[in-house]
Amino acid sequence: MKDLPIAIVGAGTAGLASAILLARQGWPVTLYERVADLQPVGAGILLQPSGLAALRHIGLLDECTTLGAPVSRLFGTSACAQRVILDTRYAHWQADSFGLGIHRGVLMTALLSAARAAGVTIRTGIAISRFVQAPGHVRLLTDDGRGNESVLGEHSALILADGTRSQLRAQMQVRQTVKAYPWGALWSIVPTPEGADSTDLRQWYRGCSQMFGIMPTGVTHDQRQTKLSSLFWSLPVASHGAWQQAGLEAWKDSVRKLAGEPAEAFLQAIETPEQLMLASYADVRMQQWHDGRVLAIGDCAHAMSPQLGQGANMALVDAVALADALGACRQAQSADPAACFAAYGAVRGAHLRYYRQASRLLTPLFQSHSAWLAVLRDSALFVARHLPMGRQHAVTTLVGARTGWLLSGKGAAPLHAWRKLPVEPALEATSV
Ligand SMILES: Cc1cc2nc3c(=O)[nH]c(=O)nc-3n(C[C@H](O)[C@H](O)[C@H](O)COP(=O)(O)OP(=O)(O)OC[C@H]3O[C@@H](n4cnc5c(N)ncnc54)[C@H](O)[C@@H]3O)c2cc1C
């Protein structure tokens, strides 16, 4: 694996974070991204202590915590705050821990400049259409959309970090399923109204069929004066057309009836329906993540619904685990990428399995038309709030620490990133 570059496809969270760590270990790394001009765009995301520990390992924790907004708890109520349904506090895990609401563009900007500084060769505007494995190398191909293919050269290994809708994953000789969720979410990022600053990620629910959320999202590199918040609204993907036809005022009325007065100032920032973007998601399952010299990571390997707020965190932990596995191979002077990738898979298995299962189970409890699932959810969350064991399970799930339904510490090898590197206290005052 020494001489040829490692190819990474996709300059998202997983691809950039892996590229940085591998380049710093001395591997030649070429990163291919289909988007020509990488812009700091995307939704607000919640980084968990697991992802923050990985960022600290990469050396970007300070930059991200300076710009992001600390989140001390997830707080959800029924319509107009009549009944508390969800109240999970980071302090119940570790006194000084927190989540970080951050604009995806901020994370991308930080990762991109670190990748450039680490010497990663970044080739944008190139969509990889196919790969061919041969003894000793992997060849990448791109086509011009008219059927003319060009070969991009030989690489010692290929990391697929091309997201949920990867066109390349299916070329791996690995059993896999991709199942789209029927529900998605409308999201927008707006300036935080005067006096509405909070460290709560706030949600309101009506049964499982309506959910409105507000998440503090911090500032961006370019606009450090303007504090931002992310708004989320659950919606069946198939109802998006009907939502557009009903008009913006009809939607605002629904939000007012659900969330009441606290939502009002945020709603004023939404003037056109185009400010609300529809995100759809899918569940990706693979029997294993590698096939010879090719490895899938991030959403390409294990996309899940964002209900648990784990996808970007998993992508960051993947990058740290991958760098550890390849670093160990380098030390052992192993020339067999498949063995290194198998070692990576063994380390990531339990952690990813738990979060995939949990997000699949949880999603219909927040996004469906079922009345009995709402009762089940509210009862389970009542236990999670009032019994120490339930509270512990909820908070260890939230922070990204679990590796099984019964375990939260044992077998936490994938989290060696944070066992070695505990998250430092950075949240001075919380509203808990
Ligand atoms: C509404 C919403 C809210 C979310 N909230 C959270 C949250 O709070 N917390 C959290 O942790 N996660 C959250 N997520 C999930 C998180 O955004 C993803 O899990 C994460 O971005 C995955 O990163 P990735 O690098 O694997 O993939 P991506 O970010 O999708 O990156 C894939 C990259 O590959 C490129 N690419 C694709 N195909 C090719 C090709 N053939 N050739 C070259 N390049 C290619 C794409 O252009 C893209 O840049 C949320 C997701 C959504 C939709």
Coordinates of C-alpha atoms and ligand atoms in Angstrom, one line a residue:
M1 CA 0.0 0.0 0.0
K2 CA 3.0 2.2 0.2
D3 CA 3.5 3.9 -3.2
L4 CA 0.1 4.4 -4.8
P5 CA -2.3 7.1 -3.4
I6 CA -5.3 6.1 -1.4
A7 CA -8.5 7.4 -3.1
I8 CA -11.4 8.8 -1.1
V9 CA -14.6 9.5 -2.9
G10 CA -16.8 12.3 -1.3
A11 CA -15.7 15.5 0.5
G12 CA -18.4 15.3 3.2
T13 CA -17.8 14.8 6.9
A14 CA -16.5 11.2 6.5
G15 CA -14.3 11.8 3.5
L16 CA -12.7 15.0 4.7
A17 CA -12.0 13.8 8.2
S18 CA -10.5 10.5 7.0
A19 CA -8.4 12.4 4.4
I20 CA -6.9 14.7 7.1
L21 CA -6.0 11.8 9.4
L22 CA -4.5 9.6 6.7
A23 CA -2.5 12.4 5.1
R24 CA -1.1 13.3 8.5
Q25 CA 0.1 9.7 8.9
G26 CA 2.0 10.1 5.7
W27 CA -0.3 8.3 3.2
P28 CA -0.6 10.0 -0.2
V29 CA -4.3 10.8 -0.4
T30 CA -6.4 12.0 -3.3
L31 CA -10.0 13.1 -2.5
Y32 CA -12.5 13.2 -5.4
E33 CA -15.7 15.3 -5.1
R34 CA -18.3 15.6 -7.7
V35 CA -19.3 19.2 -6.7
A36 CA -17.1 21.6 -8.5
D37 CA -17.2 24.5 -6.0
L38 CA -17.4 23.4 -2.4
Q39 CA -19.7 25.8 -0.6
P40 CA -20.4 26.0 3.2
V41 CA -24.0 24.8 2.9
G42 CA -26.3 22.4 4.7
A43 CA -28.6 22.0 7.6
G44 CA -27.8 22.6 11.3
I45 CA -26.5 19.5 12.9
L46 CA -26.0 18.4 16.5
L47 CA -22.6 17.1 17.4
Q48 CA -22.5 14.7 20.3
P49 CA -19.6 14.2 22.7
S50 CA -18.5 11.2 20.5
G51 CA -18.2 13.5 17.5
L52 CA -16.6 16.3 19.6
A53 CA -14.0 13.9 20.8
A54 CA -13.2 12.9 17.2
L55 CA -12.9 16.6 16.3
R56 CA -10.6 17.2 19.2
H57 CA -8.4 14.3 17.9
I58 CA -8.4 16.0 14.5
G59 CA -7.5 19.3 16.2
L60 CA -10.7 21.2 15.2
L61 CA -12.6 21.2 18.5
D62 CA -11.7 24.8 19.4
E63 CA -12.6 26.2 16.0
C64 CA -16.0 24.4 16.1
T65 CA -16.9 25.2 19.7
T66 CA -16.0 28.8 19.1
L67 CA -18.5 29.0 16.3
G68 CA -21.1 26.4 17.3
A69 CA -23.7 26.7 20.1
P70 CA -23.7 24.6 23.2
V71 CA -26.7 22.4 23.8
S72 CA -27.4 21.3 27.3
R73 CA -30.5 19.2 26.9
L74 CA -33.2 17.9 24.5
F75 CA -36.5 19.2 25.7
G76 CA -39.7 18.1 24.1
T77 CA -43.3 18.7 25.1
S78 CA -46.8 18.0 23.7
A79 CA -48.7 20.7 21.9
C80 CA -48.3 24.2 23.6
A81 CA -46.1 22.7 26.3
Q82 CA -49.0 21.1 28.2
R83 CA -47.0 17.9 29.0
V84 CA -43.3 17.2 29.2
I85 CA -42.4 14.2 26.9
L86 CA -38.6 14.4 26.5
D87 CA -36.0 15.8 28.9
T88 CA -32.6 14.4 28.3
R89 CA -29.7 16.4 29.8
Y90 CA -26.1 16.0 29.0
A91 CA -25.2 16.8 32.6
H92 CA -26.8 13.4 33.6
W93 CA -24.0 11.7 31.7
Q94 CA -21.0 13.9 32.7
A95 CA -21.4 17.2 34.6
D96 CA -19.5 19.3 32.1
S97 CA -20.6 17.6 28.8
F98 CA -22.7 19.2 26.1
G99 CA -23.8 18.8 22.5
L100 CA -22.9 21.4 19.9
G101 CA -25.4 22.8 17.5
I102 CA -23.4 23.8 14.4
H103 CA -24.0 24.9 10.8
R104 CA -22.9 22.0 8.5
G105 CA -21.0 24.7 6.5
V106 CA -18.9 25.6 9.5
L107 CA -17.9 21.9 10.0
M108 CA -17.1 21.6 6.3
T109 CA -15.1 24.8 6.2
A110 CA -13.0 23.7 9.2
L111 CA -12.5 20.2 7.7
L112 CA -11.7 21.5 4.2
S113 CA -9.0 23.9 5.3
A114 CA -7.4 21.2 7.6
A115 CA -7.4 18.8 4.6
R116 CA -5.6 21.3 2.5
A117 CA -3.1 22.0 5.3
A118 CA -2.5 18.3 5.7
G119 CA -1.5 18.0 2.0
V120 CA -4.5 16.1 0.7
T121 CA -4.9 16.4 -3.1
I122 CA -8.5 17.6 -3.6
R123 CA -10.0 17.1 -7.0
T124 CA -13.4 18.7 -7.3
G125 CA -15.9 18.6 -10.1
I126 CA -15.2 14.9 -10.7
A127 CA -18.0 12.3 -10.3
I128 CA -16.5 8.8 -10.0
S129 CA -18.7 6.5 -12.0
R130 CA -17.0 3.2 -11.5
F131 CA -14.1 1.3 -9.9
V132 CA -12.2 -1.8 -11.0
Q133 CA -10.2 -3.9 -8.6
A134 CA -7.1 -5.5 -9.9
P135 CA -4.2 -7.3 -8.1
G136 CA -2.3 -4.6 -6.3
H137 CA -4.5 -1.6 -7.1
V138 CA -7.9 -0.1 -7.7
R139 CA -8.6 1.9 -10.8
L140 CA -11.2 4.7 -10.8
L141 CA -13.2 5.9 -13.7
T142 CA -15.3 8.9 -14.5
D143 CA -17.6 9.5 -17.4
D144 CA -18.7 12.7 -19.1
G145 CA -22.4 11.8 -19.1
R146 CA -22.2 10.9 -22.9
G147 CA -20.7 7.5 -22.2
N148 CA -17.1 8.5 -22.6
E149 CA -15.1 7.1 -19.7
S150 CA -11.7 8.3 -18.6
V151 CA -9.4 6.5 -16.2
L152 CA -8.2 8.5 -13.2
G153 CA -5.3 6.3 -12.4
E154 CA -4.4 3.6 -10.0
H155 CA -4.8 3.7 -6.2
S156 CA -3.7 1.4 -3.5
A157 CA -7.1 1.5 -1.8
L158 CA -10.5 3.2 -2.3
I159 CA -12.6 4.7 0.6
L160 CA -16.2 5.3 -0.4
A161 CA -17.5 8.3 1.5
D162 CA -20.0 9.3 -1.1
G163 CA -23.1 9.4 1.1
T164 CA -26.5 7.7 1.4
R165 CA -27.2 7.7 -2.3
S166 CA -23.8 6.3 -3.3
Q167 CA -23.7 5.1 -6.9
L168 CA -20.6 3.1 -6.1
R169 CA -21.6 1.0 -3.1
A170 CA -23.6 -1.4 -5.3
Q171 CA -20.4 -2.3 -7.2
M172 CA -19.0 -3.8 -4.0
Q173 CA -19.5 -7.6 -3.7
V174 CA -21.3 -7.2 -0.4
R175 CA -24.9 -7.9 0.5
Q176 CA -26.6 -4.5 1.2
T177 CA -30.1 -2.9 1.5
V178 CA -31.1 0.7 1.1
K179 CA -34.6 1.5 2.5
A180 CA -35.9 5.0 2.1
Y181 CA -37.9 6.4 5.1
P182 CA -41.4 7.5 4.2
W183 CA -41.0 10.6 6.3
G184 CA -38.5 13.4 5.9
A185 CA -38.1 16.9 7.4
L186 CA -38.3 20.5 6.2
W187 CA -35.5 22.5 7.6
S188 CA -34.3 26.1 7.6
I189 CA -31.6 28.2 9.3
V190 CA -32.7 31.6 10.5
P191 CA -31.2 34.4 12.7
T192 CA -32.1 33.8 16.3
P193 CA -34.6 36.4 17.4
E194 CA -33.6 38.9 20.1
G195 CA -34.1 37.3 23.6
A196 CA -34.7 33.7 22.2
D197 CA -31.2 32.4 22.8
S198 CA -31.2 29.1 24.6
T199 CA -29.1 26.0 25.3
D200 CA -32.1 23.8 24.8
L201 CA -32.8 21.8 21.6
R202 CA -36.6 22.4 21.8
Q203 CA -39.2 20.1 20.3
W204 CA -43.0 20.0 20.3
Y205 CA -45.1 17.0 19.3
R206 CA -48.7 16.1 18.4
G207 CA -48.8 12.4 18.6
C208 CA -46.2 11.0 16.2
S209 CA -47.5 12.9 13.2
Q210 CA -46.4 16.5 14.0
M211 CA -43.1 17.7 15.2
F212 CA -41.5 21.1 15.2
G213 CA -38.0 21.7 16.5
I214 CA -35.7 24.6 17.2
M215 CA -31.9 24.1 17.6
P216 CA -29.3 26.7 18.5
T217 CA -26.8 26.6 15.6
G218 CA -24.2 29.2 16.5
V219 CA -22.5 31.5 14.0
T220 CA -20.6 31.0 10.7
H221 CA -17.0 31.9 9.8
D222 CA -18.2 34.9 7.8
Q223 CA -21.0 36.2 10.0
R224 CA -19.8 36.0 13.5
Q225 CA -22.3 38.6 14.8
T226 CA -25.5 36.8 13.7
K227 CA -26.5 33.9 16.0
L228 CA -28.5 31.3 14.1
S229 CA -31.1 28.7 14.9
S230 CA -32.2 25.7 12.9
L231 CA -35.9 24.9 12.4
F232 CA -37.2 21.4 11.7
W233 CA -40.7 20.3 10.7
S234 CA -41.6 16.6 10.1
L235 CA -43.4 15.7 6.9
P236 CA -44.2 12.6 4.9
V237 CA -42.1 12.9 1.8
A238 CA -45.1 12.1 -0.4
S239 CA -47.0 15.1 1.2
H240 CA -44.5 17.7 0.1
G241 CA -46.5 18.7 -2.9
A242 CA -49.7 19.1 -0.8
W243 CA -47.7 21.2 1.7
Q244 CA -46.5 23.5 -1.1
Q245 CA -50.0 23.9 -2.4
A246 CA -51.5 24.7 1.0
G247 CA -49.1 27.7 1.2
L248 CA -46.8 29.1 3.8
E249 CA -49.5 30.7 6.0
A250 CA -51.2 27.3 6.5
W251 CA -47.9 25.8 7.7
K252 CA -47.3 28.7 10.0
D253 CA -50.7 28.3 11.5
S254 CA -50.0 24.6 12.2
V255 CA -46.7 25.5 13.9
R256 CA -48.4 28.1 16.0
K257 CA -51.0 25.6 17.1
L258 CA -48.4 23.1 18.0
A259 CA -45.6 25.2 19.6
G260 CA -47.5 28.4 20.6
E261 CA -45.8 31.7 21.3
P262 CA -42.2 30.6 21.5
A263 CA -42.3 29.8 17.8
E264 CA -43.7 33.1 16.7
A265 CA -40.5 35.2 16.4
F266 CA -38.7 32.4 14.5
L267 CA -41.6 32.1 12.1
Q268 CA -41.3 35.8 11.2
A269 CA -37.9 35.0 9.6
I270 CA -39.6 32.6 7.1
E271 CA -40.9 34.7 4.3
T272 CA -41.0 32.3 1.4
P273 CA -41.6 28.5 1.2
E274 CA -38.2 28.1 -0.6
Q275 CA -36.5 28.9 2.7
L276 CA -37.7 25.5 3.9
M277 CA -35.7 22.6 2.3
L278 CA -36.9 19.1 2.2
A279 CA -34.5 16.4 3.5
S280 CA -35.3 12.8 2.9
Y281 CA -33.3 9.9 4.4
A282 CA -32.7 6.2 4.1
D283 CA -31.5 3.3 6.2
V284 CA -28.4 1.6 4.7
R285 CA -27.4 -1.8 5.8
M286 CA -24.3 -3.7 4.6
Q287 CA -23.3 -7.2 5.6
Q288 CA -19.7 -5.9 5.9
W289 CA -18.1 -2.6 5.0
H290 CA -15.2 -3.8 2.9
D291 CA -14.6 -5.7 -0.3
G292 CA -11.0 -6.3 -1.1
R293 CA -9.3 -2.9 -1.4
V294 CA -12.6 -1.0 -1.1
L295 CA -14.1 0.3 2.1
A296 CA -17.4 2.1 2.7
I297 CA -17.7 4.6 5.5
G298 CA -20.1 7.3 6.8
D299 CA -23.6 7.5 5.3
C300 CA -22.5 5.4 2.4
A301 CA -21.9 2.5 4.8
H302 CA -24.6 3.0 7.4
A303 CA -27.0 5.9 6.7
M304 CA -29.7 6.2 9.4
S305 CA -32.5 8.5 10.1
P306 CA -31.3 11.8 11.8
Q307 CA -33.9 11.2 14.6
L308 CA -31.0 10.3 17.1
G309 CA -28.7 13.0 15.6
Q310 CA -25.8 10.6 15.1
G311 CA -24.9 10.5 11.4
A312 CA -22.2 13.1 11.3
N313 CA -20.9 11.9 14.6
M314 CA -20.6 8.3 13.3
A315 CA -18.8 9.6 10.2
L316 CA -16.2 11.4 12.5
V317 CA -15.7 8.3 14.7
D318 CA -15.4 6.2 11.5
A319 CA -12.5 8.5 10.3
V320 CA -10.6 8.1 13.6
A321 CA -11.1 4.3 13.6
L322 CA -10.0 4.0 10.0
A323 CA -6.9 6.1 10.7
D324 CA -6.1 3.8 13.7
A325 CA -6.6 0.7 11.6
L326 CA -4.4 1.9 8.7
G327 CA -1.8 3.3 11.2
A328 CA -1.5 -0.2 12.8
C329 CA -1.1 -1.7 9.3
R330 CA 1.6 0.7 8.4
Q331 CA 3.4 -0.1 11.6
A332 CA 3.1 -3.8 10.9
Q333 CA 4.2 -3.2 7.3
S334 CA 1.1 -5.0 6.1
A335 CA 0.5 -4.8 2.3
D336 CA -3.1 -6.2 2.6
P337 CA -5.8 -3.5 2.7
A338 CA -8.5 -6.1 3.1
A339 CA -7.0 -7.2 6.4
C340 CA -6.7 -3.6 7.6
F341 CA -10.3 -2.9 6.6
A342 CA -11.5 -6.1 8.3
A343 CA -9.8 -4.8 11.5
Y344 CA -11.6 -1.5 11.1
G345 CA -14.9 -3.3 10.7
A346 CA -14.3 -5.4 13.8
V347 CA -13.8 -2.2 15.8
R348 CA -16.8 -0.3 14.4
G349 CA -19.3 -3.2 14.5
A350 CA -21.0 -3.1 17.8
H351 CA -21.3 0.7 18.0
L352 CA -22.8 1.1 14.5
R353 CA -25.1 -1.9 15.0
Y354 CA -26.7 -0.4 18.1
Y355 CA -27.2 3.1 16.6
R356 CA -28.7 1.6 13.4
Q357 CA -31.1 -0.5 15.3
A358 CA -32.0 2.3 17.8
S359 CA -32.6 4.8 15.0
R360 CA -34.8 2.4 13.1
L361 CA -36.8 1.6 16.2
L362 CA -37.2 5.2 17.3
T363 CA -38.0 6.9 14.0
P364 CA -41.7 5.8 13.8
L365 CA -42.2 6.9 17.4
F366 CA -41.6 10.4 16.2
Q367 CA -42.6 10.2 12.5
S368 CA -45.7 8.1 11.8
H369 CA -49.5 8.4 11.9
S370 CA -49.8 5.8 14.7
A371 CA -51.7 6.7 17.9
W372 CA -50.5 3.7 19.9
L373 CA -46.9 4.4 19.1
A374 CA -47.3 7.8 20.6
V375 CA -48.6 6.3 23.8
L376 CA -45.7 3.8 23.8
R377 CA -43.2 6.6 23.2
D378 CA -44.6 8.8 25.9
S379 CA -44.6 5.9 28.4
A380 CA -41.0 4.8 27.5
L381 CA -39.8 8.4 27.8
F382 CA -41.6 8.8 31.1
V383 CA -39.5 5.9 32.4
A384 CA -36.4 7.4 30.8
R385 CA -37.0 10.6 32.7
H386 CA -37.9 9.2 36.1
L387 CA -35.9 5.9 36.6
P388 CA -32.2 6.2 37.0
M389 CA -31.6 3.2 34.7
G390 CA -33.9 4.6 32.0
R391 CA -32.3 8.1 32.3
Q392 CA -28.8 6.5 32.0
H393 CA -29.8 4.5 28.9
A394 CA -31.3 7.6 27.3
V395 CA -28.4 9.9 27.9
T396 CA -25.7 7.3 27.0
T397 CA -27.6 6.8 23.7
L398 CA -27.7 10.5 23.1
V399 CA -24.0 11.2 23.6
G400 CA -23.0 8.4 21.3
A401 CA -21.5 6.1 23.9
R402 CA -23.5 2.9 23.6
T403 CA -22.3 -0.3 21.9
G404 CA -25.3 -2.4 22.7
W405 CA -28.7 -2.5 24.4
L406 CA -27.2 -3.7 27.7
L407 CA -23.7 -2.1 27.4
S408 CA -22.5 1.4 27.4
G409 CA -18.9 1.1 28.4
K410 CA -17.7 -2.4 27.7
G411 CA -16.7 -3.1 24.1
A412 CA -16.4 0.7 23.5
A413 CA -13.4 0.1 21.3
P414 CA -14.8 2.3 18.5
L415 CA -14.8 5.1 21.0
H416 CA -11.2 4.8 21.9
A417 CA -11.1 8.2 20.2
W418 CA -12.8 9.6 23.2
R419 CA -11.6 7.2 25.9
K420 CA -8.1 8.5 25.1
L421 CA -9.4 12.0 24.7
P422 CA -12.1 12.9 27.1
V423 CA -14.2 16.0 26.1
E424 CA -13.1 18.9 28.1
P425 CA -15.5 21.2 30.0
A426 CA -16.4 24.0 27.8
L427 CA -20.0 24.8 28.8
E428 CA -19.8 27.3 31.5
A429 CA -23.4 27.9 32.2
T430 CA -26.4 25.8 31.1
S431 CA -30.1 26.3 31.5
V432 CA -30.6 22.9 33.2
Ligands
LIG1 C1 -32.1 17.2 8.0 C2 -30.9 16.5 8.5 C3 -30.5 16.7 9.8 C4 -29.4 16.0 10.3 N1 -29.0 16.2 11.6 C5 -27.9 15.6 12.1 C6 -27.5 15.8 13.4 O1 -28.1 16.6 14.1 N2 -26.4 15.2 13.8 C7 -25.7 14.3 13.1 O2 -24.7 13.7 13.5 N3 -26.1 14.0 11.8 C8 -27.2 14.6 11.3 N4 -27.6 14.4 10.0 C9 -26.9 13.4 9.2 C10 -25.5 13.9 8.7 O3 -25.8 15.1 8.0 C11 -24.9 12.8 7.8 O4 -24.9 11.6 8.5 C12 -23.5 13.2 7.4 O5 -23.5 14.4 6.7 C13 -22.9 12.1 6.6 O6 -21.6 12.5 6.1 P1 -21.0 11.7 4.9 O7 -19.6 12.3 4.7 O8 -21.0 10.2 5.1 O9 -21.9 11.9 3.6 P2 -22.2 13.3 2.8 O10 -22.2 14.5 3.7 O11 -23.5 13.0 2.1 O12 -21.1 13.5 1.7 C14 -21.0 12.7 0.6 C15 -20.2 13.5 -0.5 O13 -19.9 12.6 -1.6 C16 -20.1 13.4 -2.8 N5 -20.3 12.4 -3.9 C17 -21.4 11.6 -4.0 N6 -21.3 10.8 -5.1 C18 -20.1 11.1 -5.6 C19 -19.3 10.5 -6.7 N7 -19.8 9.5 -7.5 N8 -18.1 11.1 -7.0 C20 -17.6 12.1 -6.3 N9 -18.2 12.6 -5.2 C21 -19.5 12.1 -4.9 C22 -21.2 14.3 -2.5 O14 -21.3 15.4 -3.4 C23 -20.9 14.7 -1.0 O15 -20.1 15.8 -1.0 C24 -28.7 15.1 9.5 C25 -29.1 14.8 8.2 C26 -30.2 15.5 7.7 C27 -30.7 15.2 6.3

